[in-house]
Amino acid sequence: MQAKDRSASTGSGLGGAARHALRTFTLLLVLLLVASIGLVIGTGSDEAEPSATELALAEGSAAAQALADTAATLEEASASADAGPYGALSEMLHLHAAALRPPGETTAAPSPIFSAAEPTAPASPATAGPPAPADFLADLEDSYTAAFEAATIADPGPARVLASAATAQWLYSRTLAPAGDAAVPAIPVPEVRYDDGAPSCAAGTTLEPAPGMDGVRTAVLAEQRASYAYEVAAARAADPGQLLQRMAQHRDAGAGGAAVLAHHCVAEPLPAAGYELAEEFRSDPDGALRKLEEQLVGTYADLVGVSAPGPVREWAIRQLAEAVHYVSGLPAAGPGSAAFPAFPGIDPSEYPRLMEPGG
């Protein structure tokens, strides 16, 4: 009996040791698993989520790349027909795709803009063909509308590129619309207006210049100078009608900027009795006026790039599109000319990678 008891006791001890070893092994395994999960979680937490600006750039880049490929296809299909300047548009869109690509990305991410337009099945050789110009115009409108909207909320630097690219795409869509039996699109950016009868400043407030609104004051001053230049040109012209009309447009644009300043309780630059004009104005008034208009494009593009999201930037985007639209309608303007740059208001030398598609 004693031997039997010793045998049972020994077996129980061995079983307990085994169970203890198993528990220890299991605990170590659990700790190792927890530690590995912690490393994975820690690694994930260190990677910041893409910002709204980065997402907008990625979507804009993908949209431009898809449009560039489609435009190239349309250009090949229209080689023997006058179907629009798709070749130049494709090159411009390749630049947009490169410029809008977020830092660190080598390829553009898929964009929801084109998700509905992608075919559900490959086209058969018998039915394959270039896309319809009307469908391309609809996709182009989606692209520049989204870029304009993104420009109102993006960080200042990218906002300038988004607004400029959107303006260029919108201009091309106006050129292509008649050939595609589509309506010529208006500026898809609402006007910013303030009710003069409802001032935002407290009664008795003295309006003074504010450093944060220098860009708006610069734009207002540029509009005042342009209005004066057209007034002088009209006084020397045999038929001043169109010059006086443009003078009034610049005067109204300056008043719109002054209203933006007043809404923010900032003093506007007072109009001067006269402004110094370039010497070129005497020998080539048309060329001098054109330069003034082109300078205004840069002024508004710069304002987009230094203003925070809000009414000031929205006003600047609207003025940028209007200024570029006017310049594009001047003599000798057209797709492929200096009046149709890939990035209106921005010197491409500021962005070396814009010089090479995909660079």
mmCIF file of C-alpha atoms in Angstrom:
data_model
loop_
_atom_site.group_PDB
_atom_site.id
_atom_site.type_symbol
_atom_site.label_atom_id
_atom_site.label_comp_id
_atom_site.label_asym_id
_atom_site.label_seq_id
_atom_site.Cartn_x
_atom_site.Cartn_y
_atom_site.Cartn_z
ATOM 1 C CA MET A 1 0.000 0.000 0.000
ATOM 2 C CA GLN A 2 2.832 2.334 0.846
ATOM 3 C CA ALA A 3 4.464 1.732 -2.525
ATOM 4 C CA LYS A 4 1.173 2.406 -4.160
ATOM 5 C CA ASP A 5 0.856 5.662 -2.247
ATOM 6 C CA ARG A 6 4.353 6.726 -3.226
ATOM 7 C CA SER A 7 3.632 5.895 -6.832
ATOM 8 C CA ALA A 8 0.454 7.994 -6.834
ATOM 9 C CA SER A 9 2.227 10.829 -5.085
ATOM 10 C CA THR A 10 5.022 10.774 -7.603
ATOM 11 C CA GLY A 11 2.596 10.752 -10.534
ATOM 12 C CA SER A 12 0.699 13.651 -9.072
ATOM 13 C CA GLY A 13 3.920 15.621 -8.698
ATOM 14 C CA LEU A 14 4.943 14.989 -12.251
ATOM 15 C CA GLY A 15 1.501 16.020 -13.507
ATOM 16 C CA GLY A 16 1.620 19.205 -11.460
ATOM 17 C CA ALA A 17 5.030 20.062 -12.850
ATOM 18 C CA ALA A 18 3.790 19.480 -16.359
ATOM 19 C CA ARG A 19 0.754 21.632 -15.763
ATOM 20 C CA HIS A 20 2.965 24.351 -14.251
ATOM 21 C CA ALA A 21 5.290 24.216 -17.240
ATOM 22 C CA LEU A 22 2.320 24.360 -19.601
ATOM 23 C CA ARG A 23 0.882 27.370 -17.802
ATOM 24 C CA THR A 24 4.258 29.088 -17.883
ATOM 25 C CA PHE A 25 4.626 28.407 -21.595
ATOM 26 C CA THR A 26 1.082 29.604 -22.259
ATOM 27 C CA LEU A 27 1.692 32.790 -20.257
ATOM 28 C CA LEU A 28 4.904 33.491 -22.144
ATOM 29 C CA LEU A 29 3.095 32.905 -25.416
ATOM 30 C CA VAL A 30 0.331 35.308 -24.426
ATOM 31 C CA LEU A 31 2.853 37.944 -23.338
ATOM 32 C CA LEU A 32 4.720 37.538 -26.604
ATOM 33 C CA LEU A 33 1.470 37.877 -28.548
ATOM 34 C CA VAL A 34 0.472 40.976 -26.593
ATOM 35 C CA ALA A 35 3.898 42.483 -27.132
ATOM 36 C CA SER A 36 3.710 41.823 -30.863
ATOM 37 C CA ILE A 37 0.234 43.363 -31.022
ATOM 38 C CA GLY A 38 1.556 46.355 -29.123
ATOM 39 C CA LEU A 39 4.354 46.776 -31.645
ATOM 40 C CA VAL A 40 1.893 46.650 -34.524
ATOM 41 C CA ILE A 41 -0.437 49.106 -32.833
ATOM 42 C CA GLY A 42 2.456 51.384 -31.975
ATOM 43 C CA THR A 43 3.727 51.296 -35.527
ATOM 44 C CA GLY A 44 0.292 52.170 -36.859
ATOM 45 C CA SER A 45 -0.202 55.025 -34.429
ATOM 46 C CA ASP A 46 3.021 56.663 -35.597
ATOM 47 C CA GLU A 47 1.674 57.022 -39.155
ATOM 48 C CA ALA A 48 -0.527 60.106 -39.439
ATOM 49 C CA GLU A 49 -3.728 59.890 -41.410
ATOM 50 C CA PRO A 50 -3.695 61.803 -44.722
ATOM 51 C CA SER A 51 -4.883 65.373 -44.277
ATOM 52 C CA ALA A 52 -7.758 66.894 -46.217
ATOM 53 C CA THR A 53 -5.194 68.711 -48.362
ATOM 54 C CA GLU A 54 -3.276 65.509 -49.154
ATOM 55 C CA LEU A 55 -6.484 63.699 -50.066
ATOM 56 C CA ALA A 56 -7.556 66.576 -52.322
ATOM 57 C CA LEU A 57 -4.174 66.584 -54.052
ATOM 58 C CA ALA A 58 -4.252 62.815 -54.567
ATOM 59 C CA GLU A 59 -7.749 62.901 -56.029
ATOM 60 C CA GLY A 60 -6.912 65.893 -58.226
ATOM 61 C CA SER A 61 -3.783 64.156 -59.492
ATOM 62 C CA ALA A 62 -5.644 60.936 -60.281
ATOM 63 C CA ALA A 63 -8.402 62.839 -62.056
ATOM 64 C CA ALA A 64 -5.918 64.813 -64.153
ATOM 65 C CA GLN A 65 -3.993 61.662 -65.088
ATOM 66 C CA ALA A 66 -7.134 59.854 -66.224
ATOM 67 C CA LEU A 67 -8.251 62.900 -68.212
ATOM 68 C CA ALA A 68 -4.797 63.241 -69.801
ATOM 69 C CA ASP A 69 -4.945 59.651 -71.042
ATOM 70 C CA THR A 70 -8.457 60.147 -72.410
ATOM 71 C CA ALA A 71 -7.479 63.405 -74.127
ATOM 72 C CA ALA A 72 -4.544 61.646 -75.785
ATOM 73 C CA THR A 73 -6.922 58.978 -77.090
ATOM 74 C CA LEU A 74 -9.267 61.624 -78.456
ATOM 75 C CA GLU A 75 -6.345 63.405 -80.111
ATOM 76 C CA GLU A 76 -5.341 60.207 -81.918
ATOM 77 C CA ALA A 77 -8.921 59.619 -83.031
ATOM 78 C CA SER A 78 -9.282 63.182 -84.310
ATOM 79 C CA ALA A 79 -6.014 63.274 -86.276
ATOM 80 C CA SER A 80 -7.921 63.663 -89.513
ATOM 81 C CA ALA A 81 -10.707 65.831 -88.143
ATOM 82 C CA ASP A 82 -11.010 69.147 -86.378
ATOM 83 C CA ALA A 83 -12.198 67.855 -82.999
ATOM 84 C CA GLY A 84 -10.427 70.227 -80.653
ATOM 85 C CA PRO A 85 -6.969 70.809 -79.147
ATOM 86 C CA TYR A 86 -6.854 67.521 -77.233
ATOM 87 C CA GLY A 87 -3.106 67.099 -77.660
ATOM 88 C CA ALA A 88 -2.221 70.341 -75.883
ATOM 89 C CA LEU A 89 -4.856 69.599 -73.249
ATOM 90 C CA SER A 90 -3.354 66.155 -72.619
ATOM 91 C CA GLU A 91 0.089 67.694 -72.047
ATOM 92 C CA MET A 92 -1.375 70.252 -69.663
ATOM 93 C CA LEU A 93 -3.250 67.585 -67.702
ATOM 94 C CA HIS A 94 -0.067 65.518 -67.369
ATOM 95 C CA LEU A 95 1.511 68.577 -65.734
ATOM 96 C CA HIS A 96 -1.483 68.897 -63.414
ATOM 97 C CA ALA A 97 -1.195 65.237 -62.431
ATOM 98 C CA ALA A 98 2.487 65.717 -61.574
ATOM 99 C CA ALA A 99 2.003 68.990 -59.717
ATOM 100 C CA LEU A 100 -0.937 67.798 -57.628
ATOM 101 C CA ARG A 101 0.659 64.506 -56.662
ATOM 102 C CA PRO A 102 1.244 64.565 -52.894
ATOM 103 C CA PRO A 103 4.888 64.453 -51.768
ATOM 104 C CA GLY A 104 6.218 60.912 -51.576
ATOM 105 C CA GLU A 105 3.728 59.417 -54.022
ATOM 106 C CA THR A 106 5.073 58.170 -57.335
ATOM 107 C CA THR A 107 1.703 57.291 -58.813
ATOM 108 C CA ALA A 108 -1.664 58.892 -58.465
ATOM 109 C CA ALA A 109 -4.239 57.197 -56.258
ATOM 110 C CA PRO A 110 -7.599 56.185 -57.733
ATOM 111 C CA SER A 111 -10.085 59.024 -57.659
ATOM 112 C CA PRO A 112 -13.796 58.629 -56.819
ATOM 113 C CA ILE A 113 -14.506 61.176 -59.550
ATOM 114 C CA PHE A 114 -14.083 58.494 -62.204
ATOM 115 C CA SER A 115 -15.429 55.490 -60.302
ATOM 116 C CA ALA A 116 -18.824 55.729 -61.999
ATOM 117 C CA ALA A 117 -17.327 56.202 -65.445
ATOM 118 C CA GLU A 118 -15.109 53.095 -65.406
ATOM 119 C CA PRO A 119 -16.415 50.284 -67.652
ATOM 120 C CA THR A 120 -17.676 47.184 -65.884
ATOM 121 C CA ALA A 121 -16.273 44.874 -68.560
ATOM 122 C CA PRO A 122 -13.559 45.172 -71.211
ATOM 123 C CA ALA A 123 -14.818 46.462 -74.535
ATOM 124 C CA SER A 124 -14.727 43.974 -77.380
ATOM 125 C CA PRO A 125 -12.516 44.794 -80.381
ATOM 126 C CA ALA A 126 -15.613 45.352 -82.485
ATOM 127 C CA THR A 127 -17.053 47.968 -80.127
ATOM 128 C CA ALA A 128 -13.844 49.531 -78.790
ATOM 129 C CA GLY A 129 -13.357 53.163 -79.750
ATOM 130 C CA PRO A 130 -12.530 56.603 -78.397
ATOM 131 C CA PRO A 131 -14.771 58.014 -75.668
ATOM 132 C CA ALA A 132 -17.478 60.449 -76.638
ATOM 133 C CA PRO A 133 -16.371 64.102 -76.368
ATOM 134 C CA ALA A 134 -19.495 64.833 -74.296
ATOM 135 C CA ASP A 135 -18.474 62.203 -71.731
ATOM 136 C CA PHE A 136 -14.962 63.618 -71.620
ATOM 137 C CA LEU A 137 -16.331 67.126 -71.036
ATOM 138 C CA ALA A 138 -18.488 65.830 -68.187
ATOM 139 C CA ASP A 139 -15.444 64.238 -66.529
ATOM 140 C CA LEU A 140 -13.421 67.404 -67.082
ATOM 141 C CA GLU A 141 -16.166 69.430 -65.411
ATOM 142 C CA ASP A 142 -16.136 67.044 -62.440
ATOM 143 C CA SER A 143 -12.367 67.495 -62.194
ATOM 144 C CA TYR A 144 -12.189 71.282 -62.193
ATOM 145 C CA THR A 145 -15.287 71.649 -60.017
ATOM 146 C CA ALA A 146 -13.744 69.364 -57.385
ATOM 147 C CA ALA A 147 -10.419 71.234 -57.641
ATOM 148 C CA PHE A 148 -12.120 74.603 -57.157
ATOM 149 C CA GLU A 149 -13.939 73.269 -54.094
ATOM 150 C CA ALA A 150 -10.744 71.761 -52.694
ATOM 151 C CA ALA A 151 -8.911 75.061 -53.210
ATOM 152 C CA THR A 152 -11.302 76.776 -50.796
ATOM 153 C CA ILE A 153 -10.312 74.522 -47.876
ATOM 154 C CA ALA A 154 -6.780 73.297 -48.641
ATOM 155 C CA ASP A 155 -3.569 74.618 -47.111
ATOM 156 C CA PRO A 156 -2.490 77.929 -48.696
ATOM 157 C CA GLY A 157 0.314 76.672 -50.968
ATOM 158 C CA PRO A 158 -1.565 73.705 -52.431
ATOM 159 C CA ALA A 159 -4.707 75.860 -52.650
ATOM 160 C CA ARG A 160 -2.956 78.147 -55.127
ATOM 161 C CA VAL A 161 -1.977 75.205 -57.348
ATOM 162 C CA LEU A 162 -5.454 73.661 -57.121
ATOM 163 C CA ALA A 163 -7.177 76.940 -58.018
ATOM 164 C CA SER A 164 -4.783 77.620 -60.883
ATOM 165 C CA ALA A 165 -5.128 74.115 -62.339
ATOM 166 C CA ALA A 166 -8.915 74.251 -61.969
ATOM 167 C CA THR A 167 -9.011 77.572 -63.820
ATOM 168 C CA ALA A 168 -6.943 76.193 -66.700
ATOM 169 C CA GLN A 169 -9.169 73.121 -66.997
ATOM 170 C CA TRP A 170 -12.296 75.275 -66.915
ATOM 171 C CA LEU A 171 -10.929 77.469 -69.724
ATOM 172 C CA TYR A 172 -10.278 74.448 -71.915
ATOM 173 C CA SER A 173 -13.751 73.117 -71.256
ATOM 174 C CA ARG A 174 -15.179 76.395 -72.552
ATOM 175 C CA THR A 175 -13.131 75.973 -75.729
ATOM 176 C CA LEU A 176 -14.216 72.366 -76.261
ATOM 177 C CA ALA A 177 -17.877 72.780 -75.321
ATOM 178 C CA PRO A 178 -19.165 73.912 -78.753
ATOM 179 C CA ALA A 179 -17.525 70.955 -80.512
ATOM 180 C CA GLY A 180 -19.078 68.599 -77.962
ATOM 181 C CA ASP A 181 -22.548 70.119 -78.325
ATOM 182 C CA ALA A 182 -22.390 71.187 -74.691
ATOM 183 C CA ALA A 183 -23.265 74.445 -72.993
ATOM 184 C CA VAL A 184 -20.317 76.749 -72.343
ATOM 185 C CA PRO A 185 -19.775 76.449 -68.578
ATOM 186 C CA ALA A 186 -19.879 79.508 -66.375
ATOM 187 C CA ILE A 187 -17.390 80.030 -63.558
ATOM 188 C CA PRO A 188 -18.264 77.329 -60.985
ATOM 189 C CA VAL A 189 -17.262 79.616 -58.123
ATOM 190 C CA PRO A 190 -19.918 81.768 -56.427
ATOM 191 C CA GLU A 191 -19.407 85.491 -56.078
ATOM 192 C CA VAL A 192 -18.610 86.827 -52.616
ATOM 193 C CA ARG A 193 -20.807 89.800 -51.845
ATOM 194 C CA TYR A 194 -21.531 91.691 -48.668
ATOM 195 C CA ASP A 195 -24.576 93.694 -47.724
ATOM 196 C CA ASP A 196 -23.438 97.298 -47.394
ATOM 197 C CA GLY A 197 -26.457 97.973 -45.192
ATOM 198 C CA ALA A 198 -25.314 95.433 -42.612
ATOM 199 C CA PRO A 199 -21.810 96.439 -41.463
ATOM 200 C CA SER A 200 -19.888 93.896 -39.392
ATOM 201 C CA CYS A 201 -17.865 96.473 -37.453
ATOM 202 C CA ALA A 202 -19.022 98.137 -34.271
ATOM 203 C CA ALA A 203 -20.320 101.680 -34.602
ATOM 204 C CA GLY A 204 -17.526 104.229 -34.446
ATOM 205 C CA THR A 205 -14.812 101.720 -35.394
ATOM 206 C CA THR A 206 -11.876 103.339 -37.187
ATOM 207 C CA LEU A 207 -10.834 101.215 -40.137
ATOM 208 C CA GLU A 208 -7.081 100.798 -40.332
ATOM 209 C CA PRO A 209 -4.678 98.684 -42.428
ATOM 210 C CA ALA A 210 -4.066 95.179 -41.074
ATOM 211 C CA PRO A 211 -0.987 93.073 -41.957
ATOM 212 C CA GLY A 212 -3.084 89.940 -42.429
ATOM 213 C CA MET A 213 -5.105 91.636 -45.183
ATOM 214 C CA ASP A 214 -2.220 93.105 -47.170
ATOM 215 C CA GLY A 215 -2.942 90.755 -50.065
ATOM 216 C CA VAL A 216 -6.488 92.070 -50.433
ATOM 217 C CA ARG A 217 -5.280 95.668 -50.245
ATOM 218 C CA THR A 218 -2.703 94.903 -52.941
ATOM 219 C CA ALA A 219 -5.432 93.479 -55.173
ATOM 220 C CA VAL A 220 -7.688 96.495 -54.619
ATOM 221 C CA LEU A 221 -4.829 98.854 -55.445
ATOM 222 C CA ALA A 222 -4.068 96.852 -58.615
ATOM 223 C CA GLU A 223 -7.720 97.119 -59.690
ATOM 224 C CA GLN A 224 -7.693 100.873 -59.071
ATOM 225 C CA ARG A 225 -4.530 101.249 -61.161
ATOM 226 C CA ALA A 226 -6.027 99.138 -63.964
ATOM 227 C CA SER A 227 -9.223 101.190 -63.959
ATOM 228 C CA TYR A 228 -7.179 104.378 -64.277
ATOM 229 C CA ALA A 229 -5.119 102.909 -67.141
ATOM 230 C CA TYR A 230 -8.262 102.068 -69.095
ATOM 231 C CA GLU A 231 -9.646 105.531 -68.422
ATOM 232 C CA VAL A 232 -6.503 107.114 -69.896
ATOM 233 C CA ALA A 233 -6.568 104.750 -72.866
ATOM 234 C CA ALA A 234 -10.237 105.532 -73.492
ATOM 235 C CA ALA A 235 -9.509 109.263 -73.524
ATOM 236 C CA ARG A 236 -7.069 108.708 -76.400
ATOM 237 C CA ALA A 237 -9.130 106.178 -78.373
ATOM 238 C CA ALA A 238 -11.367 106.996 -81.312
ATOM 239 C CA ASP A 239 -13.898 104.416 -80.136
ATOM 240 C CA PRO A 240 -13.599 104.192 -76.342
ATOM 241 C CA GLY A 241 -16.687 102.038 -75.712
ATOM 242 C CA GLN A 242 -14.984 98.741 -74.860
ATOM 243 C CA LEU A 243 -12.222 100.482 -72.929
ATOM 244 C CA LEU A 244 -14.738 102.301 -70.761
ATOM 245 C CA GLN A 245 -16.594 99.057 -70.172
ATOM 246 C CA ARG A 246 -13.434 97.345 -68.966
ATOM 247 C CA MET A 247 -12.609 100.396 -66.853
ATOM 248 C CA ALA A 248 -15.949 99.987 -65.082
ATOM 249 C CA GLN A 249 -15.320 96.270 -64.555
ATOM 250 C CA HIS A 250 -12.020 96.978 -62.831
ATOM 251 C CA ARG A 251 -13.651 99.707 -60.771
ATOM 252 C CA ASP A 252 -16.356 97.270 -59.638
ATOM 253 C CA ALA A 253 -13.754 94.597 -58.852
ATOM 254 C CA GLY A 254 -11.888 97.099 -56.695
ATOM 255 C CA ALA A 255 -15.133 97.985 -54.931
ATOM 256 C CA GLY A 256 -15.745 94.284 -54.290
ATOM 257 C CA GLY A 257 -12.334 93.987 -52.677
ATOM 258 C CA ALA A 258 -12.991 97.121 -50.634
ATOM 259 C CA ALA A 259 -16.193 95.508 -49.337
ATOM 260 C CA VAL A 260 -14.181 92.442 -48.278
ATOM 261 C CA LEU A 261 -11.813 94.730 -46.369
ATOM 262 C CA ALA A 262 -14.648 96.661 -44.754
ATOM 263 C CA HIS A 263 -16.301 93.404 -43.693
ATOM 264 C CA HIS A 264 -13.101 92.604 -41.806
ATOM 265 C CA CYS A 265 -12.881 96.153 -40.436
ATOM 266 C CA VAL A 266 -9.793 96.922 -42.518
ATOM 267 C CA ALA A 267 -9.296 100.197 -44.356
ATOM 268 C CA GLU A 268 -9.117 100.093 -48.135
ATOM 269 C CA PRO A 269 -6.354 101.920 -50.017
ATOM 270 C CA LEU A 270 -7.790 105.277 -51.064
ATOM 271 C CA PRO A 271 -7.936 105.787 -54.842
ATOM 272 C CA ALA A 272 -5.334 108.223 -56.145
ATOM 273 C CA ALA A 273 -6.010 110.980 -58.636
ATOM 274 C CA GLY A 274 -3.554 109.295 -60.993
ATOM 275 C CA TYR A 275 -1.135 106.392 -61.182
ATOM 276 C CA GLU A 276 2.233 106.040 -62.837
ATOM 277 C CA LEU A 277 1.928 104.033 -66.040
ATOM 278 C CA ALA A 278 4.661 102.156 -67.867
ATOM 279 C CA GLU A 279 6.510 103.997 -70.629
ATOM 280 C CA GLU A 280 5.236 101.318 -72.990
ATOM 281 C CA PHE A 281 1.753 102.709 -72.496
ATOM 282 C CA ARG A 282 2.492 105.566 -74.905
ATOM 283 C CA SER A 283 3.840 103.477 -77.767
ATOM 284 C CA ASP A 284 1.766 100.310 -77.317
ATOM 285 C CA PRO A 285 -1.289 100.906 -75.124
ATOM 286 C CA ASP A 286 -2.853 97.560 -76.032
ATOM 287 C CA GLY A 287 0.273 95.683 -75.016
ATOM 288 C CA ALA A 288 0.575 97.679 -71.804
ATOM 289 C CA LEU A 289 -3.045 96.981 -70.884
ATOM 290 C CA ARG A 290 -2.518 93.301 -71.592
ATOM 291 C CA LYS A 291 0.436 93.237 -69.198
ATOM 292 C CA LEU A 292 -1.700 94.880 -66.529
ATOM 293 C CA GLU A 293 -4.318 92.180 -66.987
ATOM 294 C CA GLU A 294 -1.717 89.410 -66.782
ATOM 295 C CA GLN A 295 -0.266 90.956 -63.634
ATOM 296 C CA LEU A 296 -3.728 90.871 -62.062
ATOM 297 C CA VAL A 297 -3.868 87.120 -62.710
ATOM 298 C CA GLY A 298 -0.674 86.713 -60.691
ATOM 299 C CA THR A 299 -1.975 89.030 -57.973
ATOM 300 C CA TYR A 300 -5.063 86.909 -57.394
ATOM 301 C CA ALA A 301 -3.160 83.614 -57.600
ATOM 302 C CA ASP A 302 -0.787 84.936 -54.933
ATOM 303 C CA LEU A 303 -3.733 86.009 -52.783
ATOM 304 C CA VAL A 304 -5.157 82.486 -52.931
ATOM 305 C CA GLY A 305 -1.779 81.224 -51.758
ATOM 306 C CA VAL A 306 -1.522 83.479 -48.702
ATOM 307 C CA SER A 307 -5.122 83.618 -47.490
ATOM 308 C CA ALA A 308 -6.798 81.263 -45.056
ATOM 309 C CA PRO A 309 -9.925 79.313 -45.985
ATOM 310 C CA GLY A 310 -12.896 81.659 -45.941
ATOM 311 C CA PRO A 311 -14.470 84.565 -47.824
ATOM 312 C CA VAL A 312 -11.151 86.250 -48.692
ATOM 313 C CA ARG A 313 -9.812 83.169 -50.453
ATOM 314 C CA GLU A 314 -13.157 82.481 -52.130
ATOM 315 C CA TRP A 315 -13.193 86.041 -53.460
ATOM 316 C CA ALA A 316 -9.622 85.636 -54.707
ATOM 317 C CA ILE A 317 -10.455 82.361 -56.488
ATOM 318 C CA ARG A 318 -13.427 83.949 -58.209
ATOM 319 C CA GLN A 319 -11.342 86.956 -59.273
ATOM 320 C CA LEU A 320 -8.552 84.671 -60.494
ATOM 321 C CA ALA A 321 -10.957 82.817 -62.775
ATOM 322 C CA GLU A 322 -12.493 86.055 -64.080
ATOM 323 C CA ALA A 323 -9.106 87.640 -64.744
ATOM 324 C CA VAL A 324 -7.823 84.560 -66.596
ATOM 325 C CA HIS A 325 -11.049 84.385 -68.594
ATOM 326 C CA TYR A 326 -10.610 87.970 -69.759
ATOM 327 C CA VAL A 327 -6.964 87.486 -70.733
ATOM 328 C CA SER A 328 -7.865 84.341 -72.669
ATOM 329 C CA GLY A 329 -10.239 86.387 -74.823
ATOM 330 C CA LEU A 330 -7.677 88.986 -75.871
ATOM 331 C CA PRO A 331 -6.339 88.992 -79.461
ATOM 332 C CA ALA A 332 -3.897 86.192 -80.322
ATOM 333 C CA ALA A 333 -5.133 84.201 -77.349
ATOM 334 C CA GLY A 334 -6.095 80.577 -77.684
ATOM 335 C CA PRO A 335 -5.165 77.049 -76.588
ATOM 336 C CA GLY A 336 -1.426 76.627 -76.740
ATOM 337 C CA SER A 337 -0.723 80.366 -76.457
ATOM 338 C CA ALA A 338 0.595 82.243 -73.446
ATOM 339 C CA ALA A 339 -3.007 83.118 -72.577
ATOM 340 C CA PHE A 340 -3.683 79.426 -71.897
ATOM 341 C CA PRO A 341 -0.868 78.452 -69.505
ATOM 342 C CA ALA A 342 -1.017 75.212 -67.565
ATOM 343 C CA PHE A 343 -0.984 77.130 -64.286
ATOM 344 C CA PRO A 344 -2.396 80.661 -64.691
ATOM 345 C CA GLY A 345 -0.761 83.128 -62.347
ATOM 346 C CA ILE A 346 2.091 80.799 -61.364
ATOM 347 C CA ASP A 347 5.590 80.853 -62.809
ATOM 348 C CA PRO A 348 6.462 77.213 -63.643
ATOM 349 C CA SER A 349 10.037 77.867 -62.529
ATOM 350 C CA GLU A 350 8.692 77.845 -58.966
ATOM 351 C CA TYR A 351 7.851 74.180 -59.406
ATOM 352 C CA PRO A 352 10.694 72.365 -61.217
ATOM 353 C CA ARG A 353 8.796 69.101 -61.334
ATOM 354 C CA LEU A 354 6.007 70.754 -63.329
ATOM 355 C CA MET A 355 8.363 71.078 -66.293
ATOM 356 C CA GLU A 356 8.331 67.310 -66.925
ATOM 357 C CA PRO A 357 5.126 65.235 -66.813
ATOM 358 C CA GLY A 358 5.567 62.707 -64.052
ATOM 359 C CA GLY A 359 8.750 64.361 -62.860
#
